[in-house]
Every structure is written in structure tokens, then in C-alpha cells.
Amino acid sequence: MSELVAALPMYDWPEMRGEVDAQWMLLRDAFRQKGIDAPQTIVRRNGDLPPVPGGIRDAAGALIAPDPVTLPPDELDFHRLWLHPALLFAQTCWGPMELGLSRHVQVVAQPSYDAYEGGQGELYSSAIVMLADGAPSVASPNDGSPLIPLDRIRGKRFTFNSLDSMSGFLGLTRDLEAMGESLDLFASRSESGGHRSSIVAIAEGKAD
């Protein structure tokens, strides 16, 4: 049994579990063909992570994360996963990488987004969503430049997944700054904890 752990958490929604598991089987078999003892299955819970007595430490011995056994077992803390000493392979966002994760892990691959609207190779376009108001949707730009209808979002209540998310927060912040604007154009800002939670907040009228 492998002592390493792996996860594909970025799109591992309940209705996608079968597809995510199939993706891991392909990756697992490719690892094993190269002589790497990849785990049979991916982890989906803090409780699936091996304990690290004394906490997770960096190469200099500094404590950078608590022992996973101290976390809620049925949740999955992405940062503890990414920093776990037994980590073989996982997905992350460029936001955490820019904010310090890159000191502890290395990039080995990036997905292609060619099959998706706004995607060009490893580059993608984030979508800003709001309740339908009768106005037409804005198509994704063809050249990767920001295409943000400022008049439609000004004064709205903005919710986002997390402060370290490139797709949900950092990218929009930079695009607005490139347009001479800032997040101050919104009436309010709130952190939802996840992209899906942001959509729920809009549907429930807690955000625009």
C-alpha cells in the first residue's frame, strides 16, 4: 500500500466523482508505469490524510500547518493537503502559488482549457455571474483581455470564493486595476468560501 497521498479537489463535486475517479486512475497508472508508488485512490477528507505528529514543518523545521488529525475529519483543508509531506500529486490555483505555496511544491503540469469558452491552452477566462436581468450575456474575449461591463456591476454586492483565489478574486482585482477601477466600485464585498457558495448566495439574494 502506498504511503503517498493524492487528490484532485478543484472540481471534485458530488456529481463529478465518477469522472474525477476515472481521471485519477489514468494518472495513477501512468505514475506506476514510471515506477512511482501512486496511491490506489485519492483523498477527499482530512481524515484520509496520514497524521503528522507535531504538525507539518518546512525544510527549515518551521511549523507551517497543524497535524491533519486536529482538523474536522469530514472536511478537506486544501492548504493542509498541499503542504502534507506525503503529497504526491494534487491540483491547486495560481493564487495560493503566488501567495507562498510555490515555496513548498512544484508545478508539474497544467490542464488545457481549449474545450471551454474563453480557454486558450493553459489559460482560462473567469466568468462574473449575476441574476438574469434581461440584458444579454457578455461573450468571452478572444484575446484574453478583460471584458467587464462596469456599468452593470457598479454598486452591486460582490461575493467571491476566497481572498487567495486567482479565478475568483485576484484576477478580477487586477483586471479592474488595469481598467482604472478597483473593488471599491462594488457596494459591498463578502467571502463565500467557494464558487458554488457564491452562486447560492446570489440565488438566495444575499449577493448580486
Short mmCIF file of C-alpha atoms in Angstrom, two decimals:
data_model
loop_
_atom_site.label_atom_id
_atom_site.label_comp_id
_atom_site.label_asym_id
_atom_site.label_seq_id
_atom_site.Cartn_x
_atom_site.Cartn_y
_atom_site.Cartn_z
CA MET A 1 0.00 0.00 0.00
CA SER A 2 1.36 3.41 -0.99
CA GLU A 3 2.32 5.81 1.78
CA LEU A 4 1.78 8.76 -0.57
CA VAL A 5 -1.43 10.77 -0.98
CA ALA A 6 -3.05 12.39 -4.00
CA ALA A 7 -6.16 14.46 -4.63
CA LEU A 8 -7.99 16.21 -7.47
CA PRO A 9 -10.02 18.60 -5.33
CA MET A 10 -10.65 21.60 -7.57
CA TYR A 11 -13.60 20.11 -9.48
CA ASP A 12 -14.39 17.12 -7.28
CA TRP A 13 -18.10 17.85 -6.89
CA PRO A 14 -20.51 15.03 -5.92
CA GLU A 15 -21.95 14.71 -9.43
CA MET A 16 -18.40 14.58 -10.87
CA ARG A 17 -16.96 11.94 -8.55
CA GLY A 18 -17.05 9.18 -11.15
CA GLU A 19 -15.26 11.31 -13.74
CA VAL A 20 -12.69 12.52 -11.21
CA ASP A 21 -12.00 8.96 -10.08
CA ALA A 22 -11.52 7.93 -13.71
CA GLN A 23 -9.05 10.78 -14.21
CA TRP A 24 -7.10 9.64 -11.19
CA MET A 25 -6.98 6.04 -12.42
CA LEU A 26 -5.31 7.22 -15.64
CA LEU A 27 -2.83 9.34 -13.71
CA ARG A 28 -2.21 6.60 -11.15
CA ASP A 29 -1.45 4.03 -13.83
CA ALA A 30 0.87 6.48 -15.61
CA PHE A 31 2.75 7.10 -12.35
CA ARG A 32 3.07 3.38 -11.69
CA GLN A 33 4.39 2.74 -15.18
CA LYS A 34 7.21 5.14 -14.26
CA GLY A 35 7.92 3.22 -11.07
CA ILE A 36 6.17 5.70 -8.74
CA ASP A 37 4.12 4.10 -5.97
CA ALA A 38 0.96 6.14 -6.53
CA PRO A 39 -1.95 5.54 -4.14
CA GLN A 40 -4.90 3.44 -5.28
CA THR A 41 -7.44 6.20 -4.61
CA ILE A 42 -7.49 9.93 -3.97
CA VAL A 43 -8.20 11.54 -0.60
CA ARG A 44 -11.36 13.57 -0.07
CA ARG A 45 -11.30 14.18 3.69
CA ASN A 46 -8.90 15.45 6.31
CA GLY A 47 -9.50 12.09 7.95
CA ASP A 48 -7.92 10.38 4.94
CA LEU A 49 -4.62 12.24 5.40
CA PRO A 50 -1.87 10.46 7.36
CA PRO A 51 -1.20 12.03 10.77
CA VAL A 52 1.84 14.26 11.16
CA PRO A 53 2.70 14.31 14.89
CA GLY A 54 3.90 17.76 15.91
CA GLY A 55 2.45 19.35 12.78
CA ILE A 56 3.68 19.92 9.24
CA ARG A 57 7.07 21.64 9.01
CA ASP A 58 9.06 23.13 6.17
CA ALA A 59 12.62 22.23 5.19
CA ALA A 60 13.98 24.55 7.89
CA GLY A 61 11.85 22.92 10.56
CA ALA A 62 9.39 25.79 10.95
CA LEU A 63 5.78 24.81 11.66
CA ILE A 64 3.64 25.69 8.62
CA ALA A 65 0.45 23.69 9.26
CA PRO A 66 -1.15 21.67 12.07
CA ASP A 67 -1.37 17.90 12.21
CA PRO A 68 -4.34 16.90 9.98
CA VAL A 69 -5.82 14.87 12.86
CA THR A 70 -6.62 18.18 14.58
CA LEU A 71 -8.91 19.22 11.71
CA PRO A 72 -12.59 18.27 11.15
CA PRO A 73 -12.28 14.75 9.69
CA ASP A 74 -15.08 15.01 7.14
CA GLU A 75 -13.87 18.28 5.60
CA LEU A 76 -10.85 18.76 3.33
CA ASP A 77 -8.48 21.62 4.07
CA PHE A 78 -6.76 22.32 0.77
CA HIS A 79 -3.79 24.11 2.33
CA ARG A 80 -3.05 21.19 4.68
CA LEU A 81 -3.34 18.81 1.72
CA TRP A 82 -0.94 20.86 -0.41
CA LEU A 83 1.61 21.10 2.41
CA HIS A 84 1.38 17.48 3.57
CA PRO A 85 4.78 15.74 3.49
CA ALA A 86 3.21 12.64 1.91
CA LEU A 87 1.72 14.57 -1.02
CA LEU A 88 2.47 13.09 -4.43
CA PHE A 89 0.04 14.96 -6.68
CA ALA A 90 -2.81 17.45 -6.33
CA GLN A 91 -4.48 20.40 -8.01
CA THR A 92 -4.17 23.98 -6.86
CA CYS A 93 -4.92 27.50 -8.03
CA TRP A 94 -2.32 30.06 -9.08
CA GLY A 95 -3.48 32.36 -6.28
CA PRO A 96 -2.11 30.22 -3.43
CA MET A 97 1.00 29.55 -5.52
CA GLU A 98 1.71 33.29 -5.83
CA LEU A 99 0.98 33.84 -2.14
CA GLY A 100 3.59 31.38 -0.86
CA LEU A 101 2.64 27.82 -1.75
CA SER A 102 5.27 27.77 -4.51
CA ARG A 103 7.97 27.65 -1.80
CA HIS A 104 6.79 24.16 -0.83
CA VAL A 105 5.56 22.49 -4.04
CA GLN A 106 6.47 22.42 -7.73
CA VAL A 107 4.29 22.65 -10.83
CA VAL A 108 4.46 19.51 -12.95
CA ALA A 109 1.53 20.06 -15.34
CA GLN A 110 -1.30 22.38 -16.28
CA PRO A 111 -4.66 21.43 -17.85
CA SER A 112 -5.76 22.63 -21.27
CA TYR A 113 -8.90 24.78 -21.39
CA ASP A 114 -9.21 24.75 -25.19
CA ALA A 115 -12.54 22.90 -24.97
CA TYR A 116 -14.15 25.65 -22.88
CA GLU A 117 -15.38 29.10 -23.80
CA GLY A 118 -12.65 31.64 -23.15
CA GLY A 119 -9.98 28.96 -22.84
CA GLN A 120 -6.67 29.04 -24.68
CA GLY A 121 -4.34 26.22 -23.71
CA GLU A 122 -3.47 26.59 -20.04
CA LEU A 123 -5.21 29.99 -19.92
CA TYR A 124 -8.87 30.41 -19.00
CA SER A 125 -11.41 33.20 -18.61
CA SER A 126 -13.24 33.66 -15.32
CA ALA A 127 -16.97 34.39 -15.52
CA ILE A 128 -18.69 37.06 -13.46
CA VAL A 129 -22.27 35.93 -12.87
CA MET A 130 -25.39 37.67 -11.60
CA LEU A 131 -29.13 37.12 -11.64
CA ALA A 132 -30.63 37.37 -15.11
CA ASP A 133 -31.91 40.91 -15.63
CA GLY A 134 -32.96 40.73 -19.26
CA ALA A 135 -29.69 42.12 -20.56
CA PRO A 136 -27.66 39.92 -22.93
CA SER A 137 -24.77 37.86 -21.61
CA VAL A 138 -21.26 39.08 -22.35
CA ALA A 139 -19.24 36.73 -24.55
CA SER A 140 -15.73 35.72 -23.53
CA PRO A 141 -12.93 37.76 -25.16
CA ASN A 142 -10.91 36.10 -27.88
CA ASP A 143 -7.58 37.65 -26.92
CA GLY A 144 -7.52 37.08 -23.16
CA SER A 145 -8.06 40.75 -22.32
CA PRO A 146 -10.55 41.71 -19.59
CA LEU A 147 -14.09 42.33 -20.82
CA ILE A 148 -16.03 43.66 -17.84
CA PRO A 149 -19.28 45.67 -18.18
CA LEU A 150 -18.55 48.20 -15.44
CA ASP A 151 -21.96 49.83 -15.71
CA ARG A 152 -23.68 46.54 -14.86
CA ILE A 153 -21.61 45.67 -11.80
CA ARG A 154 -21.04 49.10 -10.27
CA GLY A 155 -22.81 49.45 -6.93
CA LYS A 156 -23.58 45.73 -6.68
CA ARG A 157 -22.94 43.42 -3.74
CA PHE A 158 -19.98 41.25 -4.76
CA THR A 159 -19.29 37.83 -3.27
CA PHE A 160 -16.23 35.73 -4.05
CA ASN A 161 -14.87 32.37 -3.00
CA SER A 162 -11.63 33.30 -1.20
CA LEU A 163 -9.03 36.05 -0.99
CA ASP A 164 -6.30 33.77 -2.39
CA SER A 165 -8.28 32.65 -5.45
CA MET A 166 -6.89 33.74 -8.80
CA SER A 167 -10.10 32.93 -10.69
CA GLY A 168 -12.48 34.33 -8.10
CA PHE A 169 -10.71 37.35 -6.62
CA LEU A 170 -7.12 38.17 -7.59
CA GLY A 171 -7.70 38.05 -11.35
CA LEU A 172 -10.72 40.34 -11.15
CA THR A 173 -8.85 42.74 -8.86
CA ARG A 174 -6.00 43.03 -11.38
CA ASP A 175 -8.32 43.37 -14.37
CA LEU A 176 -10.24 46.18 -12.68
CA GLU A 177 -6.99 47.95 -11.83
CA ALA A 178 -5.91 47.66 -15.48
CA MET A 179 -9.18 49.41 -16.38
CA GLY A 180 -8.53 52.22 -13.89
CA GLU A 181 -11.03 50.85 -11.38
CA SER A 182 -10.91 48.89 -8.14
CA LEU A 183 -13.07 46.66 -5.99
CA ASP A 184 -14.41 49.87 -4.44
CA LEU A 185 -16.87 50.08 -7.32
CA PHE A 186 -18.91 47.41 -5.51
CA ALA A 187 -21.36 48.39 -2.77
CA SER A 188 -20.04 45.55 -0.60
CA ARG A 189 -17.71 42.55 -0.71
CA SER A 190 -18.08 39.22 1.08
CA GLU A 191 -16.17 35.94 1.11
CA SER A 192 -18.38 32.90 0.44
CA GLY A 193 -15.89 30.06 0.87
CA GLY A 194 -16.34 28.54 -2.59
CA HIS A 195 -17.51 29.26 -6.14
CA ARG A 196 -20.66 27.23 -5.61
CA SER A 197 -21.35 29.03 -2.35
CA SER A 198 -21.11 32.32 -4.26
CA ILE A 199 -23.77 31.12 -6.70
CA VAL A 200 -26.00 30.06 -3.80
CA ALA A 201 -25.57 33.50 -2.19
CA ILE A 202 -26.76 35.14 -5.42
CA ALA A 203 -29.72 32.77 -5.72
CA GLU A 204 -30.72 33.49 -2.12
CA GLY A 205 -30.50 37.24 -2.61
CA LYS A 206 -27.52 37.69 -0.28
CA ALA A 207 -25.32 38.99 -3.11
CA ASP A 208 -25.81 40.39 -6.58
#
